[in-house]
PDB file of C-alpha atoms and ligand atoms in Angstrom:
ATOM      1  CA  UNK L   1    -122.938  68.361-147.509  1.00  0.00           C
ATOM      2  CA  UNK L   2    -125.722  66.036-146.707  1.00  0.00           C
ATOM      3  CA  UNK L   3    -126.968  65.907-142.870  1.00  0.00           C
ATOM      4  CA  UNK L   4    -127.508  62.030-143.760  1.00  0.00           C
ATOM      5  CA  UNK L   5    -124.855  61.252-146.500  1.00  0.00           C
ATOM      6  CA  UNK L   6    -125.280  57.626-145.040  1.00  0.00           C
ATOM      7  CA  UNK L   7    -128.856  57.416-145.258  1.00  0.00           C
ATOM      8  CA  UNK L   8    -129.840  53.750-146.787  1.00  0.00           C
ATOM      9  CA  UNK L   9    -132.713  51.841-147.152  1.00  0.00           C
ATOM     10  CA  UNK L  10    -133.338  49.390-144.591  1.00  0.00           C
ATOM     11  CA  UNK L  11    -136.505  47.033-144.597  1.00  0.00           C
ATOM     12  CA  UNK L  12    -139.811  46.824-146.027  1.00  0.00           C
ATOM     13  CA  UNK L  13    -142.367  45.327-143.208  1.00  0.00           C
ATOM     14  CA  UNK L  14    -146.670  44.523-143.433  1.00  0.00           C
ATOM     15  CA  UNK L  15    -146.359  42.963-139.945  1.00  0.00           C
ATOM     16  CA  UNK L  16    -144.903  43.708-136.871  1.00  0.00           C
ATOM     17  CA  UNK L  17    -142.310  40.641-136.947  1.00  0.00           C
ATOM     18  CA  UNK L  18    -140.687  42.133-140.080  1.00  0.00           C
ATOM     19  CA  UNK L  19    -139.395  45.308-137.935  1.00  0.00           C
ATOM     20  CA  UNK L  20    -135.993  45.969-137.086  1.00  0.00           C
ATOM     21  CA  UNK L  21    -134.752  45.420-133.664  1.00  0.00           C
ATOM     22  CA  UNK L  22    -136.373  47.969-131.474  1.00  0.00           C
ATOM     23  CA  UNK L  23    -133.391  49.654-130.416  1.00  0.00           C
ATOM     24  CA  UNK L  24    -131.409  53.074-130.509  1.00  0.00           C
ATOM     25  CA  UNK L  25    -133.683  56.012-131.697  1.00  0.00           C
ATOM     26  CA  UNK L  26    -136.960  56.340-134.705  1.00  0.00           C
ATOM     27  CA  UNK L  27    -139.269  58.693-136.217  1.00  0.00           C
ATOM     28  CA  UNK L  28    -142.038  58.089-137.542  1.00  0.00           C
ATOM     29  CA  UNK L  29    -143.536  60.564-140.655  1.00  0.00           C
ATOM     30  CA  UNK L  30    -147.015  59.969-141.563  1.00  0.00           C
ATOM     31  CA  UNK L  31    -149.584  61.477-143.773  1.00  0.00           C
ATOM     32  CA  UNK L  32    -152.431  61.304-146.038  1.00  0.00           C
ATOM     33  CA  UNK L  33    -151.565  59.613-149.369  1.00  0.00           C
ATOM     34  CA  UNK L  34    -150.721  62.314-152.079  1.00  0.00           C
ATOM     35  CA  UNK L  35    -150.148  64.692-149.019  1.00  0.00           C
ATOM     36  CA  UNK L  36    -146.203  65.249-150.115  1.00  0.00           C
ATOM     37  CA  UNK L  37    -144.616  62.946-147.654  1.00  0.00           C
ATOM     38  CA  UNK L  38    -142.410  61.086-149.770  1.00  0.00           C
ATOM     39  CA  UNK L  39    -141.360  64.410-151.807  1.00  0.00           C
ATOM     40  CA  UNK L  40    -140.671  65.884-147.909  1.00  0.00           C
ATOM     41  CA  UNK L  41    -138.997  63.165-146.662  1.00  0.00           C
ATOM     42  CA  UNK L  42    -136.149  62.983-149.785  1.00  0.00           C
ATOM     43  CA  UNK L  43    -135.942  66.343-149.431  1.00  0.00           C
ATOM     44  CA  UNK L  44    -135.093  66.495-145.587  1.00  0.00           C
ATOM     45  CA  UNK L  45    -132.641  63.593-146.355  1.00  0.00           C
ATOM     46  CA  UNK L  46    -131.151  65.192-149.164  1.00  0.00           C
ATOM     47  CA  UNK L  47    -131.405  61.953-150.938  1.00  0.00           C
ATOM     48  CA  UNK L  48    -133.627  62.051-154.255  1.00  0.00           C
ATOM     49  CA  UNK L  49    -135.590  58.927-154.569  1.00  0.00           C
ATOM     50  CA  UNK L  50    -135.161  57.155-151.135  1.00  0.00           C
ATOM     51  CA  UNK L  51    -138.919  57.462-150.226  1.00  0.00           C
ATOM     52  CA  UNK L  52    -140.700  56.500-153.609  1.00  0.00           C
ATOM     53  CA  UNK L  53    -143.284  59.336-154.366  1.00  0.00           C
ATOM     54  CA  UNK L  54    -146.268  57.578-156.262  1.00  0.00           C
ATOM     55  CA  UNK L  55    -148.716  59.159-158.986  1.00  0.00           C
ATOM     56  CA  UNK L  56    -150.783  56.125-157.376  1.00  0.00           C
ATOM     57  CA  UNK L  57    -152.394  57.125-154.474  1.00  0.00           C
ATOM     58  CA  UNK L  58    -152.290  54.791-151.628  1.00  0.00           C
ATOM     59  CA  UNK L  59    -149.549  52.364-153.251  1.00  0.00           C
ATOM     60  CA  UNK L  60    -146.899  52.607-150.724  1.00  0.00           C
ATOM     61  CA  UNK L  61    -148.593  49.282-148.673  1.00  0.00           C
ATOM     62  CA  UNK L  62    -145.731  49.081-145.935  1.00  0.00           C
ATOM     63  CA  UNK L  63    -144.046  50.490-143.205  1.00  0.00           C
ATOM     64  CA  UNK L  64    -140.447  51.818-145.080  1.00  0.00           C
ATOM     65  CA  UNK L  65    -137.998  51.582-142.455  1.00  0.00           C
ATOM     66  CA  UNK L  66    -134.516  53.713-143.705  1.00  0.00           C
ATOM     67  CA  UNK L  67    -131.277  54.270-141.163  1.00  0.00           C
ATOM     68  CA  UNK L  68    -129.939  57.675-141.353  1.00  0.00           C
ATOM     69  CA  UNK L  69    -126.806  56.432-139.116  1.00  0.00           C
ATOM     70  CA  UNK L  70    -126.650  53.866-137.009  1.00  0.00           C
ATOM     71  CA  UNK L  71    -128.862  53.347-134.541  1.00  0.00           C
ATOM     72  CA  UNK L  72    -130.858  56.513-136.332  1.00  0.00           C
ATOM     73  CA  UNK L  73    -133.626  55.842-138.444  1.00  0.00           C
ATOM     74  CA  UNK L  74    -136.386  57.211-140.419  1.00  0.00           C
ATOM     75  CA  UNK L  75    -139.761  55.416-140.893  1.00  0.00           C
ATOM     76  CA  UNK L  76    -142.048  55.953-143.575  1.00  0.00           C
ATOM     77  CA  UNK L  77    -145.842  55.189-142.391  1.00  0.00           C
ATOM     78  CA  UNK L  78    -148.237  54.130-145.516  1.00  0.00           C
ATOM     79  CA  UNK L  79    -150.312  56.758-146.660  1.00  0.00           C
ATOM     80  CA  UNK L  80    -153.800  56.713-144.699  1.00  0.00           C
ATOM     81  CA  UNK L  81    -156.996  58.067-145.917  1.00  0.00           C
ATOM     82  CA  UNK L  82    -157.147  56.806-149.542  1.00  0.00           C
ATOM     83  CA  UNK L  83    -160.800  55.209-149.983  1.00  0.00           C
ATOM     84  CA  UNK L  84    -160.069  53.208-152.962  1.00  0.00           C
ATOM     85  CA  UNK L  85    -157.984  50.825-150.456  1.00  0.00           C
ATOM     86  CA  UNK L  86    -160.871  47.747-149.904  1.00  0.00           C
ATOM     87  CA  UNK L  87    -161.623  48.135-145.785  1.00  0.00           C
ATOM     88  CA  UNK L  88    -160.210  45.023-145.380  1.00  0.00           C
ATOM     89  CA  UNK L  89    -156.792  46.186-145.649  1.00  0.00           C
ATOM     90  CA  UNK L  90    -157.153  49.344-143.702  1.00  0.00           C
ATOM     91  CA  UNK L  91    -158.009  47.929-141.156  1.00  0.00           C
ATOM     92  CA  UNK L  92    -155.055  45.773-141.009  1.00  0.00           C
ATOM     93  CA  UNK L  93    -152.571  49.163-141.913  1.00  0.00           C
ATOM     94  CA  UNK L  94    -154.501  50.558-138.705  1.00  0.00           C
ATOM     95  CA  UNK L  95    -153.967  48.028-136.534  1.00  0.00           C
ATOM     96  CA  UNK L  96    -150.202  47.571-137.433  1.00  0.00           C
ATOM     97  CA  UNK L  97    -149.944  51.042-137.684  1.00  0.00           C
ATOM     98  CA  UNK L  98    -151.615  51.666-133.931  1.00  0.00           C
ATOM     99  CA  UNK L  99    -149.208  48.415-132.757  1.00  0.00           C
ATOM    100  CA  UNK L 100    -146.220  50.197-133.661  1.00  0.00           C
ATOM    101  CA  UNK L 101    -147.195  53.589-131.846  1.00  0.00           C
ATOM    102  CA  UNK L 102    -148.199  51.522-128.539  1.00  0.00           C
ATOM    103  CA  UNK L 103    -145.202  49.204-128.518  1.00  0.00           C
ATOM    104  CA  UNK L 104    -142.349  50.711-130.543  1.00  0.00           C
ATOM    105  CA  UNK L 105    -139.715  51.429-127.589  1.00  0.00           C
ATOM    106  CA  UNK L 106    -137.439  53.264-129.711  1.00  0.00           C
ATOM    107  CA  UNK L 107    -140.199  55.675-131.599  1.00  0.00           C
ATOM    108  CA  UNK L 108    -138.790  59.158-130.435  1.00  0.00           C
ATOM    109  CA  UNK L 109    -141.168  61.075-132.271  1.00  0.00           C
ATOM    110  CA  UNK L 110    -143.576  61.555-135.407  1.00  0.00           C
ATOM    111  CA  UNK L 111    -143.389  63.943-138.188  1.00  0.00           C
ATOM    112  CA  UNK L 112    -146.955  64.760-139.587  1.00  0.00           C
ATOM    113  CA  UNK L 113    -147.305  66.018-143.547  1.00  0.00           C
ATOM    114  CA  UNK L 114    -150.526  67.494-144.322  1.00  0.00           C
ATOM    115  CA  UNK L 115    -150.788  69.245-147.151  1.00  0.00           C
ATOM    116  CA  UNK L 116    -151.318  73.450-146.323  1.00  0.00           C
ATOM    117  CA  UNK L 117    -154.375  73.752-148.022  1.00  0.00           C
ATOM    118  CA  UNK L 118    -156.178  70.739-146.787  1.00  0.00           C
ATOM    119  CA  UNK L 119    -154.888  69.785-142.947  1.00  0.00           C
ATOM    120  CA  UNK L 120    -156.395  68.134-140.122  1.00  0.00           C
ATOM    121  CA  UNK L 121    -158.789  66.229-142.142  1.00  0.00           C
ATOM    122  CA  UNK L 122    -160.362  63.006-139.827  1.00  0.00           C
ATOM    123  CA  UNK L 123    -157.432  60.759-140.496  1.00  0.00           C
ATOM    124  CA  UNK L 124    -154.601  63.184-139.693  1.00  0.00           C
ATOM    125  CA  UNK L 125    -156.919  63.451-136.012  1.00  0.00           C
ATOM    126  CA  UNK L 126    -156.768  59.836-135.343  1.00  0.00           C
ATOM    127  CA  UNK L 127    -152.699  59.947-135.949  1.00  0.00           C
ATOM    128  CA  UNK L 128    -152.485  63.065-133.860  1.00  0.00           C
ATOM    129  CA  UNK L 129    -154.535  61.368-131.304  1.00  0.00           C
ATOM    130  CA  UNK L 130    -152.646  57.870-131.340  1.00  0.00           C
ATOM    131  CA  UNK L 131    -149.356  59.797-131.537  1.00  0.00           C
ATOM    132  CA  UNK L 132    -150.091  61.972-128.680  1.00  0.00           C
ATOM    133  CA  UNK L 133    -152.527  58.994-126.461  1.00  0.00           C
ATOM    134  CA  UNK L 134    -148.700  57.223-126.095  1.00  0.00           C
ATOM    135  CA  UNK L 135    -146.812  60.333-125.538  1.00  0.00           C
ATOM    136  CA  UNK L 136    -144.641  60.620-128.865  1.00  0.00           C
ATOM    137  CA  UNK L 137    -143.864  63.845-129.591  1.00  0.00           C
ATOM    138  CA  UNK L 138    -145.766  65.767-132.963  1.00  0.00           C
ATOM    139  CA  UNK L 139    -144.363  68.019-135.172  1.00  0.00           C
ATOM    140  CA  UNK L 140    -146.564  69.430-138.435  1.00  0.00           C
ATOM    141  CA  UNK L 141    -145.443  69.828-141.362  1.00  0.00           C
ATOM    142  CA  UNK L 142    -147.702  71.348-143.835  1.00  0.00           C
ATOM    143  CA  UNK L 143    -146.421  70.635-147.677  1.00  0.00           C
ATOM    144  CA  UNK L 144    -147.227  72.549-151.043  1.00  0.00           C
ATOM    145  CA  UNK L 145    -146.906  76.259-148.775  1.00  0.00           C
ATOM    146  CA  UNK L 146    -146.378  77.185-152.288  1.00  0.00           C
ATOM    147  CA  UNK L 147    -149.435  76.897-153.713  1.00  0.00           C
ATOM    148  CA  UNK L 148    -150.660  79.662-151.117  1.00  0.00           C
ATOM    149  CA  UNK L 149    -149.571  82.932-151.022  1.00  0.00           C
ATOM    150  CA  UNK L 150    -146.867  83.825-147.356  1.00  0.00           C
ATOM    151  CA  UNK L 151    -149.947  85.141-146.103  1.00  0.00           C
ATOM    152  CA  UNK L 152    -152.655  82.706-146.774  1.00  0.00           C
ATOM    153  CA  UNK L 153    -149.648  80.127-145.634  1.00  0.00           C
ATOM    154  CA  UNK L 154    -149.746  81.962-142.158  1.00  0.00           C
ATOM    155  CA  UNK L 155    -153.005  82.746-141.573  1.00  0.00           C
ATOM    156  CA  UNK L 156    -153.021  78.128-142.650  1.00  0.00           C
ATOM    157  CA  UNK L 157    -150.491  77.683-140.284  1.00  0.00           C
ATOM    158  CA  UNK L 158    -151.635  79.530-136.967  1.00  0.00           C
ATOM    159  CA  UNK L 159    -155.072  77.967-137.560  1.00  0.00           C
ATOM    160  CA  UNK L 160    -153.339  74.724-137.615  1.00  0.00           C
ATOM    161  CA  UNK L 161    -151.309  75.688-134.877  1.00  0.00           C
ATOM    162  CA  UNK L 162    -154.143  76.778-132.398  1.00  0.00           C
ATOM    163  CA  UNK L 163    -156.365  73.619-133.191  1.00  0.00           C
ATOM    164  CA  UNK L 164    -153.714  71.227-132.283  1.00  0.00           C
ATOM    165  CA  UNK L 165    -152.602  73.362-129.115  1.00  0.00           C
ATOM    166  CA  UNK L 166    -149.003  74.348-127.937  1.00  0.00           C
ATOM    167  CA  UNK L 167    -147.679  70.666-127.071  1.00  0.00           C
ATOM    168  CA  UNK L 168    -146.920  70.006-131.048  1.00  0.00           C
ATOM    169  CA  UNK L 169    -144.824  71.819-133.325  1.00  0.00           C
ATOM    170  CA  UNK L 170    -146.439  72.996-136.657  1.00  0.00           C
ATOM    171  CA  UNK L 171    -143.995  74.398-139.686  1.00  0.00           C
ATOM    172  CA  UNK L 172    -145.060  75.818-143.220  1.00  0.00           C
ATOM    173  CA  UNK L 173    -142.957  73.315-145.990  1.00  0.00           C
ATOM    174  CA  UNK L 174    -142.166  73.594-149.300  1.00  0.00           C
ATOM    175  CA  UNK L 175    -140.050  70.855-151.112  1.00  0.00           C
ATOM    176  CA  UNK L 176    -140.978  73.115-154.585  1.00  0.00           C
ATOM    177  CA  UNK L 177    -139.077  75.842-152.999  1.00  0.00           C
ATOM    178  CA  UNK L 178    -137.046  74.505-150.571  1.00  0.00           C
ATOM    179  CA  UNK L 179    -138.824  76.816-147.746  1.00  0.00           C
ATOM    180  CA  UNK L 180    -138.946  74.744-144.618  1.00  0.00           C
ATOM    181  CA  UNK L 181    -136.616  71.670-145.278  1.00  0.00           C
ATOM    182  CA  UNK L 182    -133.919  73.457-142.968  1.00  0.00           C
ATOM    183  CA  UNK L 183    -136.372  73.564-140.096  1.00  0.00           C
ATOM    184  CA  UNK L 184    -137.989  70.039-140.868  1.00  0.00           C
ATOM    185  CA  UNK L 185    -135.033  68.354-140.594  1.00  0.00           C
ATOM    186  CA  UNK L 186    -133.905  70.352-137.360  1.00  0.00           C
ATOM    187  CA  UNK L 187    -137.498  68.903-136.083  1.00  0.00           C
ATOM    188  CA  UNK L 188    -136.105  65.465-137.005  1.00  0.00           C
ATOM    189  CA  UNK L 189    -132.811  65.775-135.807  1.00  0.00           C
ATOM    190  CA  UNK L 190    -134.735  67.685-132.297  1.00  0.00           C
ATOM    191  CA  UNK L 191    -137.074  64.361-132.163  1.00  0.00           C
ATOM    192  CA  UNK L 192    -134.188  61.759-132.781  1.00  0.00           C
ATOM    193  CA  UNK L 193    -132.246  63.272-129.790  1.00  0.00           C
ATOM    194  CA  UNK L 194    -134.950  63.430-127.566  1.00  0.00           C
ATOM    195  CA  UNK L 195    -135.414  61.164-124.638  1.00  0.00           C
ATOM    196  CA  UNK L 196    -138.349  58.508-124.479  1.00  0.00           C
ATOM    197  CA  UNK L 197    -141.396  59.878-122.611  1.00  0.00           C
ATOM    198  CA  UNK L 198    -143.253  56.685-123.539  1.00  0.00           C
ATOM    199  CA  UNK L 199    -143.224  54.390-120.313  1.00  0.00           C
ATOM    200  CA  UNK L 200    -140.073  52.853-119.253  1.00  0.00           C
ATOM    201  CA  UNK L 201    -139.130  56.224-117.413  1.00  0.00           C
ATOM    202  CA  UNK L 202    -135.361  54.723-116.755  1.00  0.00           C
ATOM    203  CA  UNK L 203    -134.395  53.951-120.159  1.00  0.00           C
ATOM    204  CA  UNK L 204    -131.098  54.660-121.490  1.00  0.00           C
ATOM    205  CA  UNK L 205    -129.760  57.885-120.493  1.00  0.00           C
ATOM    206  CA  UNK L 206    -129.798  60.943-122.924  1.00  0.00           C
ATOM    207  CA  UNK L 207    -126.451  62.350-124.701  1.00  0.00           C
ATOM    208  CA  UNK L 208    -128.074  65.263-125.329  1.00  0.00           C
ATOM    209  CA  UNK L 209    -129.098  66.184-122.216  1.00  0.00           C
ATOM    210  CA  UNK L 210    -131.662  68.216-123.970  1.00  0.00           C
ATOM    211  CA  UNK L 211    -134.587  67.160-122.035  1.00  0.00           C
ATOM    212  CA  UNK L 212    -138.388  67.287-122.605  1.00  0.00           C
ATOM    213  CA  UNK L 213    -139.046  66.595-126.369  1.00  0.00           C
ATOM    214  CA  UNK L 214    -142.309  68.232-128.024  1.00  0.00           C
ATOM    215  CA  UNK L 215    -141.702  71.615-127.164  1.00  0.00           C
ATOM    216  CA  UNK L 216    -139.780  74.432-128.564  1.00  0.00           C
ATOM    217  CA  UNK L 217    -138.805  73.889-131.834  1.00  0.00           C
TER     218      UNK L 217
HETATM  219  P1  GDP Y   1    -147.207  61.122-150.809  1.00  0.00           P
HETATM  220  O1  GDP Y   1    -148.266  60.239-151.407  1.00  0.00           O
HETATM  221  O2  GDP Y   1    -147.715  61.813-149.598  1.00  0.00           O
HETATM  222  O3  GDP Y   1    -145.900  60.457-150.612  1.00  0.00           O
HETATM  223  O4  GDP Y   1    -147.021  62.329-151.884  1.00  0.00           O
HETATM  224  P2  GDP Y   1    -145.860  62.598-152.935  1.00  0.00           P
HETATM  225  O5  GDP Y   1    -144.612  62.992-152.260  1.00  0.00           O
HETATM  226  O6  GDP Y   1    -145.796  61.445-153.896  1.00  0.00           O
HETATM  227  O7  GDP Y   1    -146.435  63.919-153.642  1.00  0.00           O
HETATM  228  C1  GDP Y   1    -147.726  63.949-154.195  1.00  0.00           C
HETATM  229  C2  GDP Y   1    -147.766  65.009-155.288  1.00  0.00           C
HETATM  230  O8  GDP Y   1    -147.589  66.315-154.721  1.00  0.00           O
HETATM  231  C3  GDP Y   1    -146.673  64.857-156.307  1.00  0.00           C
HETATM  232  O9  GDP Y   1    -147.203  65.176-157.574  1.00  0.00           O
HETATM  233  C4  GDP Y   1    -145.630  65.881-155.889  1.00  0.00           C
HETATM  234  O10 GDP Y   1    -144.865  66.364-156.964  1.00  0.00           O
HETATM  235  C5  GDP Y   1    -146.491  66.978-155.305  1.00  0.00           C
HETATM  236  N1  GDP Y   1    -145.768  67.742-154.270  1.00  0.00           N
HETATM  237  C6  GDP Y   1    -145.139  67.249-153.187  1.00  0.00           C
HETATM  238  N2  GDP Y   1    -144.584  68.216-152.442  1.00  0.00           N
HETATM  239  C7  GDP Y   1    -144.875  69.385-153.056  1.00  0.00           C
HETATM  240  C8  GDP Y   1    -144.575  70.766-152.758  1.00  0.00           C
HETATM  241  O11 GDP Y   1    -143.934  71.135-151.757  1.00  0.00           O
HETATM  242  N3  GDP Y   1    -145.067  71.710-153.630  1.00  0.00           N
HETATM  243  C9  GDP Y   1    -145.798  71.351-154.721  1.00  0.00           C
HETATM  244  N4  GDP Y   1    -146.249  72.346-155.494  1.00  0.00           N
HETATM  245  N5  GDP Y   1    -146.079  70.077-155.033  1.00  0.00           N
HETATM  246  C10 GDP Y   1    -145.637  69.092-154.220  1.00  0.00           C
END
């Protein structure tokens, strides 16, 4: 059965006004356009063609806001890192983008898809860095682990791994395969339960009583 079988699209926003109330629990997944973020997100959701995967790079123009269950939800960032986009309109994805890591109340967590054989490239640093500069929680995934042999997918991995340090999670994905989509969507669920390190320190109490988010995993 499907973790989400009620997962449903929600809202399409370009500005900050067209986001859903900020309450109850989000994660964010971002990545590089054409990294495999749409392809990983429908395949942690179970839910073929909920996140539209584009043969046009840099298409998906707004933040894709989808509620697993209520008061759970899933956001889809736009692809970054596309330089066919006129620098106009980067800038304003990077300035909504950077408004909804710094004020976003609810944000629990983000989920990072880079694909295996091409990670950490300068944008994937700037959303590691604005991720971590508010205290959300990271977790890696890297996509396409089957274009790379296991071992050339580990040896990606640890490097990964040791240049982000111990504080984020990193994970080897494939959505070809299906290697990985159990533990990406245990990172989810992890993230969605956590409880909100960002400022207000006495915000609403955790269920879970599971504690620190960001490490383990
Ligand atoms: P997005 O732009 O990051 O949302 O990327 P998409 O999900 O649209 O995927 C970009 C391309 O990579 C598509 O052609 C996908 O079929 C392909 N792709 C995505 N995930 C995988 C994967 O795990 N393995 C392989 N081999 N190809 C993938």
């Amino acid at each position: 059965m499907s973790a989400f079988p009620r997962v449903r699209f929600l809202t399409s926003a370009h500005q900050a006004r067209q986001f859903p109330p900020d309450t109850g629990a989000e994660v964010a997944v971002a990545g590089r356009s054409n990294a495999g973020k749409s392809t990983a997100i429908n395949a942690i959701v179970q839910r073929k063609g909920l996140a539209k995967t584009s043969k046009t790079p840099g298409a998906t123009r707004l933040i894709n806001f989808f509620e697993l269950e209520a008061g759970r939800r899933l956001v889809d960032l736009p692809g970054y890192g596309f330089a066919a986009v006129p620098g106009q309109m980067r800038e304003h994805w990077g300035t909504l983008i950077e408004g909804y890591f710094k004020r976003r109340e609810c944000l629990r967590g983000a989920i990072v898809v880079m694909d295996v054989r091409h990670p950490l490239t300068e944008h994937d640093q700037s959303m590691l860095e604005l991720a971590l500069a508010q205290s959300v929680p990271v977790h890696i995934v890297l996509t396409k682990a089957d274009k790379l042999g296991r071992g050339a997918g580990r040896q990606a991995m640890a490097a990964v791994q040791k240049a982000v340090g111990p504080a984020v999670t990193v994970q080897l994905f494939s959505a070809l395969n299906g290697d990985g989509v159990g533990e990406a969507r245990g990172a989810l669920l992890r993230l969605l339960a956590s409880r909100p390190e960002k400022e207000n320190p006495v915000g609403p109490a955790d269920p879970t009583g599971q504690g620190k988010p960001g490490v383990g995993g």
